[in-house]
Amino acid sequence: MGVETKITFCRICEATCGLEVDVEDNRVVDIRPDPKHVVSKGYACVKGTRWGATQHSPDRVLHPMKRTGDRWEEISWDQAIREIADRIRTQIDRHGPETFAHFVGSAGGAILMSPMFRTALYEGLGTRRMYGTGTCDTMNKFRVNGEMYGAPMRLMYPDVERTSFMMVLGGNPAVSGNTLYHLPRAQERFGEITRRGGRVVFVNPRRIETARAGEHLFIRPDTDVFFLAAFANELIRGGHVDRERVDRHMTGFETLARCVEVWTPERQAEVTGVPAETLRELVRAHAEASRRSGPGQTGAALYMATGVNQGRSGSPCFWLLEAINAISGNLDRKGGTLLGSGLIDMGEAMGELGLTFDREDGLPTVSGIQPSGMLADDILTDAPGRVTAMIVEASNPILACSNPNGRLDEAFESLDLLVSIDLFRNEVGSIADYVLPAQTWMERPEMPYALQSFAGACPTPYMIYADPVLEAPPDVRPEWWIYVRLADELGVDLFGKKLLSFAAKSYAKALYSPIGRFLPGTERLMDGMLKGAGMPGVAAMRKDHPHGLLLPENEGDNFLGTDRVLTRDKKVALAPAPVVEAFERNTERFYAEELANRDRLKLIGLRQIKRMNTASSNSEALVREPTNHAYLNPEDAARIGVANGDDVEVRSDHGKIRIPVRVSDEMMPRTVAIPQCWGHAKADGLSHASKHPGVNSNLLAGDGLEHVEPLSGMSHLSGILIDVTRAS
Ligand SMILES: Nc1nc2c(c(=O)[nH]1)N[C@H]1C(S)=C(S)[C@@H](COP(=O)(O)OP(=O)(O)OC[C@H]3O[C@@H](n4cnc5c(=O)[nH]c(N)nc54)[C@H](O)[C@@H]3O)O[C@H]1N2
Ligand SMILES: Nc1nc2c(c(=O)[nH]1)N[C@H]1C(S)=C(S)[C@@H](COP(=O)(O)OP(=O)(O)OC[C@H]3O[C@@H](n4cnc5c(=O)[nH]c(N)nc54)[C@H](O)[C@@H]3O)O[C@H]1N2
Ligand code: SF4
Ligand SMILES: [Mo]
């Protein structure tokens, strides 16, 4: 056959970098960055270029598997679907529909077809128990967008290409590939802001890799709310408010001003560690940039990511951040923050999924996602409606979610039915009743999902379509197919429409029968979506734009004062009641606690370039280190009496772990970072990962109502109080 080079894009993280893949006999021979990709322009990281080892891992699950005791048995799809459907039915008959839950992980966020059919199946069965790691990373943003702009998917992004002042709190885009807006080549693009005379400031308890592109400012974990409140207050007191814009397009300014007025630069400095004068100087620079307008030199933008989202004040923080962008006149303006447009208007389309209060504990379900921090409670409770059956798609919550003292292991083990849809038998798969083998991203046709294709959160607007690079092994299936087959077996109507449901089920049944190869693939659906939005269809994208198609730039001035503001009065709500109320209820109390705990250590996470959550730990091409480490500032290490390589015991209110130390002046004093998503001690299907399991830091995180942010259902995963001692 010889080697053939195929053009595609990586779907491991949100950067979705362009790739060239050399393929021979349906095997990856080499992967390189695609120099012609219209946005990533020759950038890709090692996770993308070394994907071959994961793709062709001997551990990959290639057939439906059933567990009986310790024994795994290969079964047919017919048997798997029949038995799983039977057992779902039994549980629902016994306990009601809410007993059957779903959990989706971050890899699920890149799969275009799955969400539609997954939701249709669960809605058809009448259950809303759909959990996900969305409540580990970003649900606070969707909640606040709903409150301020009228829909969770009204998601602004910073205009990185034109801004002259950018501040990034709690993200490390050069390593993470960024989140909630498209930014491959992050380091280079932030560097360009500096080169054209602007400023980029990274506010972070760790001197992060990305900070090499600009300035870095230490902040004590989980204190951003005080910093942002003081920033807003200084901005208002200094007269840097765009009154005209505020009066015309926004409500609640006076309430906002009243909320922040007690938060002076001096007061915040007591707990954040950011000197009052530094904050004042930043506000002046921000105000000056906001007034500027010139080519490549206009506007200011604040952005925050998971480090802040995972604190106790994730929603109030995002509210203050968005309010600062808005009142300073930077919202909907070049160089500030913009609302993109995608193939559909996701804000409108997802409206009703935005926010529901279907839980008895009063926690909201944001964007249809139940709080992962309540999952163990929801399983282990005796109350009617408890969860007894669950499908986990593309996730490994046992390592990824708060798991105080192993409580989540216990919860999963107690389920009457557990199904994992995955490439591997991970920790969840190992205790599941069935593991169903999924396709990898190289085996699917795709456009980038949600934020890019549908919401257009792209500073450089573009579109791309990629054919499958490899033919999938004969017995693996796309996730959507599994949901449709289950719906068929359970007699559930999809989308509440008999005819459409019948068509989907017949199609799924025929797809893997002898006539399957004559049927059109799912790219037909994508073709419809593209053409429906006035873009070239799949054939033209494939032929004329394999490296992506650049779309018109977003010039701003297309949101405020238009129907795209989805609040009832069509104005941006600067003081949404539930957020203001939470801010007022908690902030003084949290401040007092911060003052009392100033000398204690706090734990944060650390993403590493070679590891994608738990999903790349089995890659021989990526992971060689035997374990993760606890990173300590030299001052703290000396006080505790430890040096590089010594073991420490780390204790929180929820659990304890033992882990070796690395001493690093990248860390802020009194802050300890431990890379999360290690601790592969129990997976029976990850042969490489089990040789260097490392330690699960989420055994130290709490769960239940007290450790879930009440506005958004976000888990408290960053800024956890800990004690560290030398291990005996
Ligand atoms: N302390 C702390 N904990 C954290 C975090 C933190 O910052 N600090 N981050 C949190 C965040 S943001 C997240 S998103 C979670 C991540 O946790 P998860 O969302 O659970 O994510 P992964 O480990 O990336 O993926 C889990 C599984 O997806 C499988 N997979 C990969 N591709 C596919 C596919 O195409 N189809 C299917 N069916 N399966 C696939 C992989 O084999 C892997 O087993 O961790 C959270 N945990
Ligand atoms: N290499 C790699 N890339 C990934 C992932 C991965 O596991 N590995 N995971 C993917 C996923 S699921 C997601 S959601 C994204 C996340 O993308 P990012 O949000 O960019 O992720 P992180 O690198 O964890 O950045 C969080 C930062 O917050 C800082 N921080 C912690 N606590 C605080 C705080 O209280 N205040 C402030 N200001 N900063 C704080 C941490 O030091 C860290 O640098 O990354 C994705 N990309
Ligand atoms: S940054 Fe790395 S993992 Fe993320 S899309 Fe690009 S190549 Fe893939
Ligand atoms: Mo995430």
mmCIF file of N, CA and C and ligand atoms in Angstrom, residues 10-17 19 43-48 177, ligand 3:
data_model
loop_
_atom_site.group_PDB
_atom_site.id
_atom_site.type_symbol
_atom_site.label_atom_id
_atom_site.label_comp_id
_atom_site.label_asym_id
_atom_site.label_seq_id
_atom_site.Cartn_x
_atom_site.Cartn_y
_atom_site.Cartn_z
ATOM 1 N N CYS A 10 -6.245 17.505 15.765
ATOM 2 C CA CYS A 10 -6.197 16.785 17.039
ATOM 3 C C CYS A 10 -7.438 17.139 17.851
ATOM 4 N N ARG A 11 -7.952 16.155 18.598
ATOM 5 C CA ARG A 11 -9.132 16.435 19.411
ATOM 6 C C ARG A 11 -8.885 16.104 20.878
ATOM 7 N N ILE A 12 -7.605 16.076 21.261
ATOM 8 C CA ILE A 12 -7.290 15.745 22.658
ATOM 9 C C ILE A 12 -7.616 16.921 23.569
ATOM 10 N N CYS A 13 -7.271 18.132 23.149
ATOM 11 C CA CYS A 13 -7.665 19.293 23.965
ATOM 12 C C CYS A 13 -8.308 20.337 23.067
ATOM 13 N N GLU A 14 -8.734 21.447 23.664
ATOM 14 C CA GLU A 14 -9.525 22.433 22.912
ATOM 15 C C GLU A 14 -8.723 23.215 21.881
ATOM 16 N N ALA A 15 -7.387 23.056 21.892
ATOM 17 C CA ALA A 15 -6.582 23.763 20.895
ATOM 18 C C ALA A 15 -6.845 23.200 19.491
ATOM 19 N N THR A 16 -7.277 21.944 19.429
ATOM 20 C CA THR A 16 -7.589 21.278 18.145
ATOM 21 C C THR A 16 -6.591 21.650 17.039
ATOM 22 N N CYS A 17 -5.321 21.383 17.298
ATOM 23 C CA CYS A 17 -4.244 21.715 16.350
ATOM 24 C C CYS A 17 -4.317 20.865 15.084
ATOM 25 N N LEU A 19 -2.963 18.557 12.156
ATOM 26 C CA LEU A 19 -1.947 17.506 12.136
ATOM 27 C C LEU A 19 -1.836 16.878 10.746
ATOM 28 N N TYR A 43 1.860 24.405 14.851
ATOM 29 C CA TYR A 43 2.040 24.071 16.263
ATOM 30 C C TYR A 43 1.255 22.812 16.588
ATOM 31 N N ALA A 44 1.853 21.932 17.368
ATOM 32 C CA ALA A 44 1.142 20.833 18.021
ATOM 33 C C ALA A 44 2.013 20.411 19.187
ATOM 34 N N CYS A 45 1.408 19.809 20.215
ATOM 35 C CA CYS A 45 2.219 19.389 21.356
ATOM 36 C C CYS A 45 2.456 17.884 21.295
ATOM 37 N N VAL A 46 3.213 17.372 22.253
ATOM 38 C CA VAL A 46 3.582 15.946 22.230
ATOM 39 C C VAL A 46 2.393 15.010 22.383
ATOM 40 N N LYS A 47 1.335 15.474 23.032
ATOM 41 C CA LYS A 47 0.196 14.567 23.189
ATOM 42 C C LYS A 47 -0.407 14.247 21.825
ATOM 43 N N GLY A 48 -0.414 15.244 20.965
ATOM 44 C CA GLY A 48 -0.929 15.027 19.616
ATOM 45 C C GLY A 48 0.038 14.228 18.760
ATOM 46 N N GLY A 177 -3.539 24.132 26.489
ATOM 47 C CA GLY A 177 -4.209 24.300 25.193
ATOM 48 C C GLY A 177 -5.410 25.224 25.313
HETATM 49 S S1 SF4 B 3 -2.203 21.254 22.151
HETATM 50 FE FE1 SF4 B 3 -1.541 19.119 21.910
HETATM 51 S S2 SF4 B 3 -3.229 17.899 22.711
HETATM 52 FE FE2 SF4 B 3 -4.027 19.961 22.379
HETATM 53 S S3 SF4 B 3 -4.927 19.857 20.343
HETATM 54 FE FE3 SF4 B 3 -2.816 20.621 20.098
HETATM 55 S S4 SF4 B 3 -1.637 18.749 19.703
HETATM 56 FE FE4 SF4 B 3 -3.585 18.089 20.536
#
